[in-house]
Short mmCIF file of C-alpha atoms and ligand atoms in Angstrom, two decimals:
data_model
loop_
_atom_site.label_atom_id
_atom_site.label_comp_id
_atom_site.label_asym_id
_atom_site.label_seq_id
_atom_site.Cartn_x
_atom_site.Cartn_y
_atom_site.Cartn_z
CA MET G 1 19.48 16.63 -12.45
CA ASN G 2 21.01 13.77 -10.82
CA ASN G 3 23.09 14.28 -7.07
CA LYS G 4 25.09 11.85 -7.04
CA ASP G 5 25.92 12.67 -3.09
CA PHE G 6 22.13 12.56 -2.75
CA LYS G 7 21.92 10.46 0.51
CA TYR G 8 18.36 7.92 -0.06
CA PRO G 9 16.21 9.34 3.04
CA ASP G 10 15.59 5.97 4.16
CA THR G 11 14.08 6.93 7.58
CA ALA G 12 12.45 9.99 6.57
CA ALA G 13 10.30 7.91 3.71
CA TYR G 14 9.42 5.18 6.28
CA ASN G 15 8.01 7.54 8.30
CA PHE G 16 6.59 9.52 5.97
CA VAL G 17 4.24 6.53 4.79
CA ILE G 18 3.91 5.55 8.38
CA LYS G 19 2.71 8.96 9.34
CA THR G 20 0.52 9.21 6.38
CA LEU G 21 -1.72 5.93 6.74
CA ASP G 22 -1.63 6.46 10.23
CA SER G 23 -3.57 10.11 9.85
CA LYS G 24 -5.97 7.45 7.66
CA GLY G 25 -6.47 5.58 10.29
CA ILE G 26 -4.24 2.49 9.24
CA THR G 27 -1.73 0.99 11.13
CA PRO G 28 0.96 -1.30 10.64
CA GLU G 29 -1.00 -4.09 12.58
CA MET G 30 -4.23 -4.03 10.66
CA ILE G 31 -1.50 -4.75 7.53
CA SER G 32 -0.41 -7.57 9.35
CA SER G 33 -4.22 -8.60 10.18
CA MET G 34 -5.28 -8.68 6.53
CA ALA G 35 -2.11 -10.54 5.39
CA TYR G 36 -2.69 -13.21 8.29
CA ASP G 37 -6.43 -13.96 7.54
CA LEU G 38 -4.86 -14.24 3.46
CA GLN G 39 -2.84 -16.43 4.31
CA ARG G 40 -4.21 -18.75 7.37
CA VAL G 41 -6.17 -20.27 4.30
CA PHE G 42 -2.72 -21.56 3.29
CA PHE G 43 -1.01 -22.12 6.44
CA PRO G 44 -3.37 -23.24 9.06
CA ASN G 45 -0.18 -23.11 12.00
CA LEU G 46 0.67 -19.68 10.65
CA GLN G 47 2.34 -17.21 13.33
CA MET G 48 1.53 -13.67 13.65
CA GLU G 49 4.34 -12.45 14.69
CA ARG G 50 5.86 -13.99 11.36
CA VAL G 51 3.34 -11.85 9.61
CA ARG G 52 4.01 -9.05 11.68
CA LYS G 53 8.01 -9.01 10.98
CA ALA G 54 7.03 -9.63 7.11
CA THR G 55 5.25 -6.33 7.54
CA THR G 56 7.95 -4.44 9.31
CA ASP G 57 10.33 -5.88 6.53
CA VAL G 58 8.48 -4.66 3.72
CA LEU G 59 7.28 -1.44 4.65
CA HIS G 60 10.94 -0.82 4.85
CA LYS G 61 11.19 -1.54 1.29
CA ARG G 62 12.24 1.55 -1.07
CA GLU G 63 10.36 0.48 -3.59
CA VAL G 64 7.30 0.01 -1.47
CA LEU G 65 7.97 3.66 0.39
CA ASN G 66 8.91 5.10 -3.06
CA ASN G 67 5.40 3.98 -5.09
CA ALA G 68 3.48 4.53 -1.29
CA MET G 69 4.97 8.53 -1.09
CA VAL G 70 3.59 9.14 -4.51
CA GLY G 71 0.14 7.56 -4.37
CA LEU G 72 -0.64 8.76 -1.08
CA GLU G 73 1.28 12.43 -2.28
CA LEU G 74 -1.10 12.69 -4.91
CA ASP G 75 -4.51 11.70 -2.77
CA ARG G 76 -3.34 15.04 -0.65
CA LEU G 77 -3.24 17.00 -3.46
CA ALA G 78 -6.19 16.22 -4.90
CA THR G 79 -7.95 16.77 -1.60
CA GLU G 80 -6.88 20.27 -1.11
CA GLY G 81 -7.71 20.66 -4.79
CA LYS G 82 -4.11 21.36 -6.15
CA LEU G 83 -3.63 19.34 -9.08
CA LYS G 84 -4.04 21.01 -12.31
CA GLU G 85 -7.34 19.90 -14.84
CA PRO G 86 -8.24 17.59 -16.17
CA LEU G 87 -6.31 15.88 -13.29
CA GLN G 88 -7.86 17.05 -10.42
CA SER G 89 -11.23 16.06 -11.43
CA ILE G 90 -9.92 12.33 -12.69
CA VAL G 91 -8.33 11.90 -9.57
CA MET G 92 -11.21 13.41 -7.38
CA ASN G 93 -13.70 11.35 -8.88
CA ASP G 94 -11.63 8.33 -9.03
CA SER G 95 -12.43 7.65 -12.53
CA GLY G 96 -12.53 3.65 -13.57
CA VAL G 97 -10.44 4.26 -16.36
CA PHE G 98 -7.68 5.85 -14.84
CA GLY G 99 -5.64 3.60 -13.87
CA VAL G 100 -2.69 4.78 -12.65
CA ASP G 101 -3.40 4.19 -8.91
CA GLU G 102 -3.62 0.47 -9.73
CA GLY G 103 -0.34 0.96 -11.69
CA ILE G 104 1.42 1.98 -8.35
CA ALA G 105 0.06 -1.06 -6.54
CA LEU G 106 1.01 -3.15 -8.81
CA ASN G 107 4.71 -2.20 -8.52
CA ILE G 108 4.21 -2.66 -5.10
CA ALA G 109 2.47 -5.93 -5.18
CA ASN G 110 5.76 -7.25 -7.64
CA ILE G 111 8.16 -6.63 -5.66
CA TYR G 112 7.76 -10.56 -3.90
CA GLY G 113 6.33 -12.04 -7.25
CA THR G 114 3.50 -13.41 -9.01
CA ILE G 115 2.03 -14.56 -5.68
CA GLY G 116 1.89 -10.39 -4.59
CA ILE G 117 0.22 -9.88 -7.81
CA THR G 118 -2.41 -12.74 -7.15
CA ASN G 119 -3.07 -11.60 -4.01
CA TYR G 120 -3.82 -7.62 -4.86
CA GLY G 121 -6.32 -8.64 -7.81
CA TYR G 122 -8.13 -10.72 -5.10
CA ILE G 123 -8.15 -7.76 -2.46
CA ASP G 124 -8.95 -5.36 -5.31
CA ARG G 125 -12.04 -7.01 -6.34
CA ASP G 126 -13.43 -8.56 -2.81
CA LYS G 127 -12.45 -4.88 -1.07
CA THR G 128 -12.07 -6.00 2.71
CA GLY G 129 -12.33 -4.42 5.76
CA VAL G 130 -10.76 -0.77 5.63
CA ILE G 131 -9.96 -1.20 1.83
CA LYS G 132 -13.89 -0.83 1.64
CA LYS G 133 -14.43 2.05 3.70
CA LEU G 134 -11.51 3.75 2.33
CA ASP G 135 -12.89 2.99 -1.23
CA GLU G 136 -16.08 4.42 0.07
CA GLU G 137 -15.52 7.29 1.91
CA LYS G 138 -16.46 10.17 -0.60
CA ASP G 139 -16.52 13.36 1.63
CA GLY G 140 -14.39 15.56 -0.54
CA VAL G 141 -11.47 13.37 0.13
CA SER G 142 -9.22 11.60 -2.43
CA ASN G 143 -8.51 8.12 -1.30
CA THR G 144 -8.13 6.89 -4.91
CA PHE G 145 -4.44 5.98 -4.00
CA ILE G 146 -4.47 5.29 -0.94
CA ASP G 147 -6.50 1.98 -1.49
CA ASP G 148 -4.87 0.65 -3.65
CA VAL G 149 -1.53 1.06 -1.84
CA VAL G 150 -2.60 -0.56 1.44
CA GLY G 151 -3.89 -3.20 -0.68
CA ALA G 152 -0.46 -3.64 -2.48
CA ILE G 153 1.06 -3.70 0.93
CA VAL G 154 -1.23 -6.15 2.44
CA SER G 155 -0.31 -8.32 -0.64
CA ALA G 156 3.11 -7.88 -0.65
CA VAL G 157 3.06 -8.70 3.02
CA SER G 158 1.02 -11.98 1.91
CA ALA G 159 3.86 -12.80 -0.92
CA LYS G 160 6.41 -12.73 1.77
CA VAL G 161 4.72 -14.35 4.28
CA ALA G 162 3.63 -17.41 1.60
CA HIS G 163 8.16 -17.64 -0.21
CA GLU G 164 8.50 -17.93 3.70
CA ASN G 165 6.40 -21.08 4.21
CA ASN G 166 7.30 -22.74 1.08
MG1 MG P 201 -8.21 3.44 -6.47
#
């Protein structure tokens, strides 16, 4: 039921996402660094400070926080064995035909338009650095959503930086 008096908890949502990413070893600085590496090719004079500012802005957007929270919570519930079957097995085994993780990622990558989408596609194929590590970690932990969430946030930051430089 929609409660018109409900006030969206911006700070709590931001803290939730930052804390959950941090518990998996992902910091805003790492996100900035990945976005910087992607955009430096196109903008040789790019300042890291600009990318840090874009990262902060992206991480405060409700669309980003909402999609990130849903994905990160599904990973947690799957890791704790709390989803109902067959969803539990599908998420836990990161089934290639599931696609909801990529759907959530596209919701995030899309906020700054098509540049975010193309960057996400590149990151998803390339699976660099920390995203590769998350994708490969398999010891009873679900990282089905977090790798896409992080890749999508990096893509959104890249797109924001690209738009600001054009
Ligand atoms: Mg995934």
